[in-house]
Short mmCIF file of C-alpha atoms and ligand atoms in Angstrom, two decimals:
data_model
loop_
_atom_site.label_atom_id
_atom_site.label_comp_id
_atom_site.label_asym_id
_atom_site.label_seq_id
_atom_site.Cartn_x
_atom_site.Cartn_y
_atom_site.Cartn_z
CA MET M 1 -13.51 -11.83 25.54
CA SER M 2 -9.97 -10.48 25.44
CA LYS M 3 -7.47 -12.63 23.48
CA THR M 4 -3.68 -12.70 23.30
CA ILE M 5 -2.20 -12.12 19.86
CA LEU M 6 1.35 -12.14 18.56
CA ILE M 7 1.81 -9.89 15.54
CA VAL M 8 4.93 -10.53 13.47
CA GLY M 9 6.07 -7.43 11.55
CA ALA M 10 5.65 -3.73 12.26
CA GLY M 11 4.97 -2.41 8.77
CA PRO M 12 1.66 -0.61 8.11
CA THR M 13 -0.27 -3.90 8.26
CA GLY M 14 1.13 -5.12 11.58
CA LEU M 15 0.85 -1.68 13.16
CA THR M 16 -2.77 -1.26 12.04
CA ALA M 17 -3.63 -4.72 13.40
CA ALA M 18 -1.95 -3.84 16.71
CA VAL M 19 -3.80 -0.50 16.98
CA GLU M 20 -7.18 -2.02 16.14
CA LEU M 21 -6.77 -5.10 18.37
CA ALA M 22 -5.59 -2.97 21.31
CA ARG M 23 -8.52 -0.62 20.72
CA PHE M 24 -10.90 -3.61 21.00
CA GLY M 25 -9.27 -4.57 24.32
CA HIS M 26 -7.08 -7.50 23.26
CA GLN M 27 -3.57 -8.13 24.57
CA VAL M 28 -1.14 -7.48 21.77
CA THR M 29 2.55 -8.35 21.41
CA ILE M 30 4.16 -6.97 18.26
CA ILE M 31 7.67 -7.96 17.19
CA GLU M 32 9.82 -6.59 14.37
CA LYS M 33 13.16 -7.91 13.15
CA ARG M 34 14.43 -4.45 12.13
CA PRO M 35 16.46 -2.74 14.86
CA GLY M 36 14.25 0.37 14.77
CA THR M 37 11.62 2.28 12.84
CA SER M 38 11.82 2.26 9.03
CA GLN M 39 13.02 5.33 7.11
CA LEU M 40 11.62 4.13 3.78
CA SER M 41 8.99 6.18 1.99
CA ARG M 42 7.63 3.22 -0.04
CA ALA M 43 3.83 3.73 -0.14
CA VAL M 44 2.75 7.29 -0.76
CA GLY M 45 -0.99 7.28 -1.40
CA ILE M 46 -3.50 6.88 1.41
CA LEU M 47 -7.01 6.11 0.16
CA PRO M 48 -10.28 7.27 1.79
CA ALA M 49 -10.97 3.62 2.74
CA SER M 50 -7.83 3.59 4.91
CA MET M 51 -8.71 6.95 6.45
CA GLN M 52 -12.10 5.55 7.42
CA ILE M 53 -10.44 2.55 9.10
CA LEU M 54 -7.95 4.77 10.94
CA HIS M 55 -10.56 7.27 12.10
CA ALA M 56 -11.59 5.63 15.40
CA SER M 57 -8.01 5.41 16.69
CA GLY M 58 -7.36 9.09 15.87
CA VAL M 59 -4.60 8.13 13.39
CA ALA M 60 -6.59 9.52 10.43
CA ASP M 61 -6.70 12.99 12.01
CA ARG M 62 -2.94 12.99 12.53
CA ILE M 63 -2.34 11.86 8.96
CA ARG M 64 -4.75 14.49 7.61
CA GLN M 65 -2.84 17.25 9.41
CA GLU M 66 0.48 16.28 7.84
CA ALA M 67 -0.35 14.79 4.43
CA VAL M 68 -0.66 16.51 1.05
CA ARG M 69 -4.21 16.47 -0.30
CA ILE M 70 -3.86 15.39 -3.94
CA SER M 71 -5.93 17.84 -5.99
CA ALA M 72 -5.85 16.15 -9.40
CA ILE M 73 -4.29 13.54 -11.61
CA ALA M 74 -2.64 14.84 -14.78
CA LEU M 75 -1.83 12.46 -17.62
CA TYR M 76 0.89 13.14 -20.14
CA HIS M 77 1.93 11.84 -23.53
CA GLU M 78 5.69 12.26 -22.99
CA ALA M 79 6.08 15.94 -21.93
CA LYS M 80 2.61 17.06 -23.13
CA GLU M 81 -0.31 17.12 -20.72
CA ILE M 82 -3.25 15.42 -22.42
CA THR M 83 -5.81 15.50 -19.66
CA ARG M 84 -6.41 16.42 -16.05
CA ILE M 85 -8.96 14.94 -13.70
CA PRO M 86 -9.75 16.83 -10.52
CA PHE M 87 -10.12 14.96 -7.21
CA GLY M 88 -12.17 15.90 -4.16
CA ARG M 89 -15.27 17.06 -6.04
CA SER M 90 -17.75 14.51 -4.67
CA ALA M 91 -20.48 15.59 -2.23
CA ASP M 92 -18.56 14.22 0.76
CA GLY M 93 -15.18 15.42 -0.60
CA HIS M 94 -13.74 11.96 0.06
CA ASP M 95 -12.81 11.19 -3.53
CA THR M 96 -9.21 12.20 -3.02
CA ILE M 97 -5.93 10.60 -2.04
CA LEU M 98 -3.56 11.85 0.64
CA GLY M 99 0.18 11.82 -0.05
CA LEU M 100 2.50 10.92 2.83
CA PRO M 101 5.73 8.90 3.01
CA GLN M 102 5.07 5.41 4.42
CA ASP M 103 7.47 5.92 7.34
CA ARG M 104 5.34 8.88 8.50
CA THR M 105 2.14 6.79 8.27
CA GLU M 106 3.90 4.15 10.36
CA ALA M 107 5.04 6.80 12.85
CA HIS M 108 1.44 7.96 13.38
CA LEU M 109 0.31 4.35 13.88
CA SER M 110 3.15 3.74 16.37
CA ASP M 111 2.27 6.88 18.32
CA ALA M 112 -1.36 5.74 18.63
CA LEU M 113 -0.20 2.29 19.73
CA ASN M 114 2.19 3.71 22.34
CA ALA M 115 -0.64 5.87 23.68
CA MET M 116 -2.57 2.63 24.36
CA GLY M 117 0.39 1.23 26.30
CA VAL M 118 1.72 -1.11 23.60
CA SER M 119 5.11 -0.72 21.95
CA VAL M 120 6.87 -2.58 19.16
CA SER M 121 9.72 -4.92 20.19
CA TYR M 122 12.33 -3.98 17.61
CA GLY M 123 15.32 -6.21 16.86
CA THR M 124 13.14 -9.23 17.64
CA PRO M 125 12.79 -11.68 14.74
CA LEU M 126 10.32 -14.52 14.93
CA GLU M 127 12.35 -17.73 15.01
CA ALA M 128 9.73 -20.48 14.98
CA PHE M 129 6.20 -21.38 16.06
CA ARG M 130 3.99 -24.41 16.50
CA GLN M 131 0.28 -24.61 17.13
CA ASP M 132 -2.42 -26.95 18.43
CA GLU M 133 -6.20 -26.49 18.63
CA ARG M 134 -5.98 -24.13 21.59
CA SER M 135 -2.87 -21.97 21.21
CA VAL M 136 0.23 -20.95 19.27
CA THR M 137 3.66 -21.20 20.89
CA ALA M 138 6.25 -18.89 19.34
CA SER M 139 10.00 -18.40 19.82
CA PHE M 140 11.49 -14.94 19.43
CA GLY M 141 14.21 -12.82 21.07
CA GLY M 142 15.49 -15.77 23.10
CA THR M 143 12.08 -16.44 24.70
CA GLN M 144 9.13 -18.69 24.09
CA ALA M 145 5.54 -17.60 24.72
CA LYS M 146 2.00 -18.86 24.18
CA PHE M 147 -0.75 -16.87 22.42
CA ASP M 148 -4.33 -17.45 21.37
CA TYR M 149 -3.51 -16.34 17.80
CA LEU M 150 -0.56 -15.31 15.62
CA LEU M 151 -0.84 -12.80 12.76
CA GLY M 152 1.91 -12.85 10.13
CA ALA M 153 2.22 -9.29 8.82
CA ASP M 154 5.81 -9.97 7.86
CA GLY M 155 5.91 -8.81 4.23
CA VAL M 156 6.38 -10.48 0.85
CA ARG M 157 8.98 -13.00 1.99
CA SER M 158 6.82 -13.85 5.04
CA PRO M 159 8.58 -16.44 7.20
CA VAL M 160 5.15 -17.13 8.76
CA ARG M 161 3.69 -18.06 5.34
CA GLN M 162 6.73 -20.23 4.65
CA ILE M 163 6.51 -22.04 8.00
CA LEU M 164 2.81 -22.69 7.29
CA GLY M 165 3.88 -24.16 3.94
CA LEU M 166 1.43 -22.01 1.98
CA PRO M 167 2.22 -21.29 -1.68
CA PHE M 168 2.57 -17.75 -3.06
CA ASP M 169 1.13 -18.25 -6.54
CA GLY M 170 1.75 -15.76 -9.32
CA PHE M 171 4.51 -14.43 -11.53
CA ASP M 172 7.42 -11.99 -11.69
CA ILE M 173 7.02 -8.89 -13.83
CA PRO M 174 9.90 -8.86 -16.34
CA GLY M 175 12.50 -6.05 -16.07
CA LYS M 176 13.33 -3.62 -13.33
CA TRP M 177 11.39 -0.66 -11.94
CA SER M 178 12.98 2.29 -10.15
CA ILE M 179 12.19 5.01 -7.63
CA ALA M 180 13.68 8.32 -6.60
CA ASP M 181 12.69 10.17 -3.45
CA VAL M 182 13.46 13.82 -4.17
CA GLU M 183 13.16 17.26 -2.65
CA THR M 184 12.51 20.23 -4.88
CA SER M 185 10.79 23.54 -4.33
CA GLU M 186 10.46 24.17 -8.06
CA TRP M 187 8.32 21.37 -9.37
CA LEU M 188 5.08 22.19 -11.28
CA GLU M 189 1.96 22.39 -9.02
CA PRO M 190 2.94 20.37 -5.95
CA THR M 191 -0.48 18.80 -5.21
CA VAL M 192 -0.97 17.20 -8.62
CA PHE M 193 -0.25 13.51 -9.18
CA ARG M 194 1.36 13.15 -12.64
CA ARG M 195 1.56 10.13 -14.88
CA PHE M 196 3.81 10.35 -17.97
CA LEU M 197 3.45 7.78 -20.74
CA ILE M 198 6.87 7.45 -22.32
CA PRO M 199 8.21 5.48 -25.31
CA GLY M 200 8.66 1.70 -25.17
CA GLY M 201 5.45 1.05 -23.27
CA ASN M 202 6.89 2.65 -20.14
CA VAL M 203 5.54 5.01 -17.52
CA VAL M 204 6.89 7.53 -15.00
CA VAL M 205 4.79 8.76 -12.11
CA VAL M 206 5.45 11.74 -9.84
CA ALA M 207 3.50 11.62 -6.59
CA PRO M 208 3.56 14.38 -3.97
CA MET M 209 4.55 13.22 -0.45
CA ALA M 210 5.07 16.62 1.23
CA PRO M 211 4.94 20.22 -0.09
CA THR M 212 8.51 19.98 -1.46
CA ARG M 213 9.07 16.23 -1.51
CA PHE M 214 8.09 13.88 -4.36
CA ARG M 215 8.23 10.21 -5.27
CA VAL M 216 9.27 9.52 -8.83
CA ILE M 217 8.56 5.94 -9.83
CA SER M 218 9.04 4.33 -13.21
CA SER M 219 8.80 1.06 -15.08
CA THR M 220 12.35 1.82 -16.32
CA GLU M 221 15.64 1.32 -14.46
CA ASP M 222 16.24 5.07 -13.85
CA ALA M 223 13.13 6.99 -12.80
CA LEU M 224 14.67 10.47 -12.85
CA ALA M 225 16.45 10.03 -16.18
CA SER M 226 13.18 8.78 -17.72
CA LEU M 227 11.14 11.81 -16.63
CA PRO M 228 10.30 13.71 -19.85
CA VAL M 229 9.98 17.05 -17.98
CA LYS M 230 13.00 18.50 -16.21
CA MET M 231 12.79 18.34 -12.42
CA PRO M 232 15.22 20.64 -10.60
CA VAL M 233 16.26 18.24 -7.82
CA GLU M 234 17.58 19.95 -4.69
CA LYS M 235 18.16 16.78 -2.71
CA LEU M 236 18.02 13.14 -3.76
CA ARG M 237 17.08 11.27 -0.59
CA ARG M 238 17.12 7.82 -2.13
CA SER M 239 17.05 6.09 -5.48
CA ALA M 240 16.77 2.38 -6.13
CA ALA M 241 15.86 -0.16 -8.78
CA PHE M 242 13.78 -3.20 -7.93
CA THR M 243 11.88 -6.11 -9.40
CA LEU M 244 8.16 -6.72 -8.89
CA SER M 245 5.96 -9.75 -8.57
CA VAL M 246 2.22 -10.33 -8.73
CA ARG M 247 1.36 -13.04 -6.22
CA GLN M 248 -1.29 -14.14 -3.76
CA THR M 249 -1.54 -17.00 -1.30
CA PRO M 250 -4.68 -19.12 -1.85
CA GLN M 251 -5.28 -19.33 1.89
CA TYR M 252 -4.77 -16.49 4.38
CA GLY M 253 -3.80 -18.76 7.25
CA LYS M 254 -4.02 -22.17 8.85
CA GLY M 255 -5.45 -23.07 12.23
CA ARG M 256 -4.80 -20.21 14.67
CA VAL M 257 -2.20 -18.51 12.44
CA TYR M 258 -3.29 -15.88 9.92
CA LEU M 259 -1.68 -13.74 7.23
CA ALA M 260 -2.30 -10.12 6.26
CA GLY M 261 -0.81 -7.48 3.96
CA ASP M 262 2.14 -8.22 1.66
CA ALA M 263 2.57 -11.57 3.42
CA ALA M 264 -0.63 -12.63 1.62
CA HIS M 265 -0.45 -10.63 -1.64
CA CYS M 266 1.76 -8.40 -3.72
CA HIS M 267 1.42 -6.54 -7.00
CA SER M 268 2.90 -3.56 -8.84
CA PRO M 269 2.53 -0.02 -7.45
CA ALA M 270 0.12 0.78 -10.34
CA GLY M 271 -3.04 2.09 -8.70
CA GLY M 272 -1.22 2.56 -5.34
CA ARG M 273 -3.19 -0.16 -3.52
CA GLY M 274 -0.62 -2.35 -1.66
CA MET M 275 -0.40 -0.60 1.71
CA ASN M 276 -4.08 0.26 1.69
CA LEU M 277 -5.02 -3.36 1.10
CA GLY M 278 -2.81 -4.44 4.02
CA ILE M 279 -4.45 -1.85 6.30
CA ALA M 280 -7.86 -3.21 5.29
CA ASP M 281 -6.78 -6.84 5.92
CA ALA M 282 -5.51 -5.86 9.37
CA ALA M 283 -8.71 -4.03 10.34
CA ASP M 284 -10.85 -6.92 9.10
CA PHE M 285 -8.76 -9.41 11.10
CA ALA M 286 -9.20 -7.34 14.29
CA GLU M 287 -12.94 -6.98 13.74
CA ARG M 288 -13.49 -10.67 13.01
CA LEU M 289 -11.38 -11.83 15.93
CA THR M 290 -13.47 -9.63 18.19
CA ALA M 291 -16.78 -10.71 16.65
CA GLY M 292 -15.87 -14.42 16.60
CA THR M 293 -16.07 -14.64 12.77
CA LEU M 294 -12.41 -15.37 12.01
CA ALA M 295 -13.40 -18.53 10.13
CA GLU M 296 -14.55 -16.29 7.26
CA TYR M 297 -11.42 -14.10 7.22
CA SER M 298 -9.41 -16.09 4.66
CA ALA M 299 -12.17 -16.40 2.05
CA VAL M 300 -13.33 -12.78 2.41
CA ARG M 301 -9.85 -11.23 2.26
CA HIS M 302 -8.72 -13.53 -0.55
CA ALA M 303 -11.65 -12.35 -2.68
CA VAL M 304 -10.90 -8.67 -1.94
CA GLY M 305 -7.19 -9.20 -2.63
CA LYS M 306 -7.93 -10.93 -5.93
CA LYS M 307 -10.11 -8.02 -7.05
CA THR M 308 -7.49 -5.45 -6.04
CA ILE M 309 -4.72 -7.35 -7.84
CA ALA M 310 -6.91 -7.42 -10.98
CA PHE M 311 -7.52 -3.64 -10.63
CA SER M 312 -3.78 -2.95 -10.28
CA GLU M 313 -2.81 -5.30 -13.13
CA ASP M 314 -5.43 -3.75 -15.39
CA ARG M 315 -3.85 -0.34 -14.80
CA ARG M 316 -0.29 -1.62 -15.20
CA ARG M 317 -1.07 -3.42 -18.48
CA ASN M 318 -2.85 -0.37 -19.85
CA VAL M 319 -0.07 2.11 -19.14
CA MET M 320 2.69 -0.34 -20.04
CA SER M 321 1.32 -1.51 -23.35
CA ASP M 322 3.81 -0.99 -26.19
CA SER M 323 1.15 -1.71 -28.79
CA PRO M 324 0.67 1.65 -30.59
CA TRP M 325 -3.06 1.07 -31.19
CA ARG M 326 -3.70 0.16 -27.54
CA ARG M 327 -1.85 3.27 -26.36
CA THR M 328 -3.70 5.48 -28.86
CA LEU M 329 -7.01 3.96 -27.77
CA MET M 330 -6.16 4.52 -24.11
CA GLU M 331 -4.99 8.10 -24.65
CA THR M 332 -8.14 8.88 -26.64
CA GLY M 333 -10.23 7.38 -23.83
CA ILE M 334 -8.35 9.42 -21.23
CA ARG M 335 -8.87 12.63 -23.22
CA ILE M 336 -12.62 11.98 -23.39
CA VAL M 337 -12.78 11.22 -19.66
CA GLY M 338 -11.04 14.54 -18.89
CA ARG M 339 -13.38 16.56 -21.13
CA VAL M 340 -16.68 15.26 -19.80
CA PRO M 341 -17.03 16.31 -16.14
CA PRO M 342 -19.53 13.58 -15.07
CA ILE M 343 -17.24 10.87 -16.53
CA ALA M 344 -14.17 12.51 -14.96
CA HIS M 345 -16.01 12.51 -11.66
CA LYS M 346 -16.80 8.79 -11.98
CA PHE M 347 -13.15 8.09 -12.86
CA ALA M 348 -11.98 10.00 -9.76
CA GLU M 349 -14.41 8.07 -7.59
CA ARG M 350 -13.27 4.72 -8.97
CA PHE M 351 -9.58 5.61 -8.73
CA THR M 352 -9.80 6.79 -5.16
CA ARG M 353 -12.52 4.62 -3.63
CA GLU M 354 -12.17 1.15 -5.06
CA LEU M 355 -10.30 -1.28 -2.84
C1 LIG W 401 8.59 1.46 -4.37
C2 LIG W 401 7.26 1.09 -3.77
C3 LIG W 401 6.21 1.98 -3.87
C4 LIG W 401 4.97 1.66 -3.30
N1 LIG W 401 3.96 2.56 -3.40
C5 LIG W 401 2.75 2.28 -2.85
C6 LIG W 401 1.68 3.24 -2.85
O1 LIG W 401 1.80 4.37 -3.35
N2 LIG W 401 0.51 2.89 -2.26
C7 LIG W 401 0.34 1.68 -1.62
O2 LIG W 401 -0.74 1.42 -1.09
N3 LIG W 401 1.35 0.77 -1.60
C8 LIG W 401 2.54 1.03 -2.17
N4 LIG W 401 3.57 0.14 -2.08
C9 LIG W 401 3.37 -1.14 -1.40
C10 LIG W 401 3.56 -0.98 0.11
O3 LIG W 401 4.81 -0.42 0.42
C11 LIG W 401 3.41 -2.35 0.75
O4 LIG W 401 2.22 -2.94 0.27
C12 LIG W 401 3.35 -2.23 2.28
O5 LIG W 401 4.60 -1.86 2.82
C13 LIG W 401 2.96 -3.58 2.88
O6 LIG W 401 2.93 -3.46 4.28
P1 LIG W 401 3.11 -4.73 5.20
O7 LIG W 401 3.07 -4.21 6.59
O8 LIG W 401 2.16 -5.78 4.80
O9 LIG W 401 4.57 -5.30 4.85
P2 LIG W 401 5.98 -4.59 5.10
O10 LIG W 401 5.87 -3.13 5.03
O11 LIG W 401 6.94 -5.27 4.19
O12 LIG W 401 6.31 -4.97 6.62
C14 LIG W 401 6.64 -6.28 7.00
C15 LIG W 401 7.56 -6.20 8.22
O13 LIG W 401 7.78 -7.51 8.73
C16 LIG W 401 9.11 -7.55 9.21
N5 LIG W 401 9.54 -8.97 9.32
C17 LIG W 401 9.85 -9.82 8.31
N6 LIG W 401 10.23 -11.02 8.81
C18 LIG W 401 10.16 -10.92 10.16
C19 LIG W 401 10.43 -11.82 11.24
N7 LIG W 401 10.89 -13.07 11.04
N8 LIG W 401 10.25 -11.38 12.51
C20 LIG W 401 9.80 -10.13 12.75
N9 LIG W 401 9.55 -9.22 11.78
C21 LIG W 401 9.70 -9.61 10.49
C22 LIG W 401 9.89 -6.74 8.19
O14 LIG W 401 11.13 -6.28 8.73
C23 LIG W 401 8.92 -5.59 7.89
O15 LIG W 401 9.15 -4.46 8.68
C24 LIG W 401 4.81 0.43 -2.65
C25 LIG W 401 5.88 -0.46 -2.54
C26 LIG W 401 7.10 -0.15 -3.10
C27 LIG W 401 8.26 -1.11 -2.98
#
């Protein structure tokens, strides 16, 4: 039976939930406090698991047409390439990642949503809500309305999570990270994802987003200055420094109000899982609401989130270790992986498929 749902937040999680719920025939209202669409390129990597979720709505096809197909991951000790692991070699060719700026992924989701007759109400912050056993009453944009369910897809600071009084357990990663969103037509091979291990237990990553556009991200305060290989930047679209936290709420909702995406979990960009995990939460929420199994949503998604956070933290701690023996051990391991094709293949599968 068709339900009414209020989705708070039009990031990738909220948009995916809206697309999937509308596709299943539910009545969706989606509100966003920003005045318009985002221009931020935050998440770059789209995993095969997300493409599978976005297939039925046609969003995956649109993404595939525009995105860069990452052909390999190359790992460097400072400026020296120590190994290279090719992607896309599995029988189904799905062991690869697609590179696309997050705002473009969101644009494809919005287009699919509009085509189903639903549009995002921008400039409309959620103000408050209350719930009883049968409905949720929410105030936003000077109105009050009743819904069967509310989904908080409202990011790390999630007002929905705060109103529910749910904790966001975890810790802050010390120091600042930085990003640069650059255009250059003269960067090495433009479909290769590069990870540079640099002194002080730091890392710089260059991820392709478009044929001549790249994301440089680093565990230092200046991503471009930390890059050990010269990048001839033609245009710097954006650079910023930021802090990171590793957190998860123990409960993905209360009563008829649920949480998904960064509202429920956050971690470092190591492994590139954040947006993909939010897309998976959103699709699971839509499926369970339709199937009448929402009672299991919190426990199932919490377990998946916990595993993904552990995966991301494992990667972050490995690349950020400043212990010389741990780095040497890791680099030796990486070299072996790159030289033995069946092991490289397994690595590519794990890196691209696990979520
Ligand atoms: C530098 C950087 C690089 C990253 N790289 C990757 C990557 O390569 N791969 C990956 O998978 N992930 C990556 N991530 C993580 C990814 O960007 C996030 O996980 C993703 O944006 C989460 O989506 P979301 O929709 O849950 O939350 P958000 O994108 O934060 O969206 C939440 C929305 O809710 C809105 N909102 C908040 N409060 C209200 C309110 N009261 N009323 C209405 N609306 C509200 C906000 O305006 C916002 O638009 C990266 C993040 C950063 C910062």
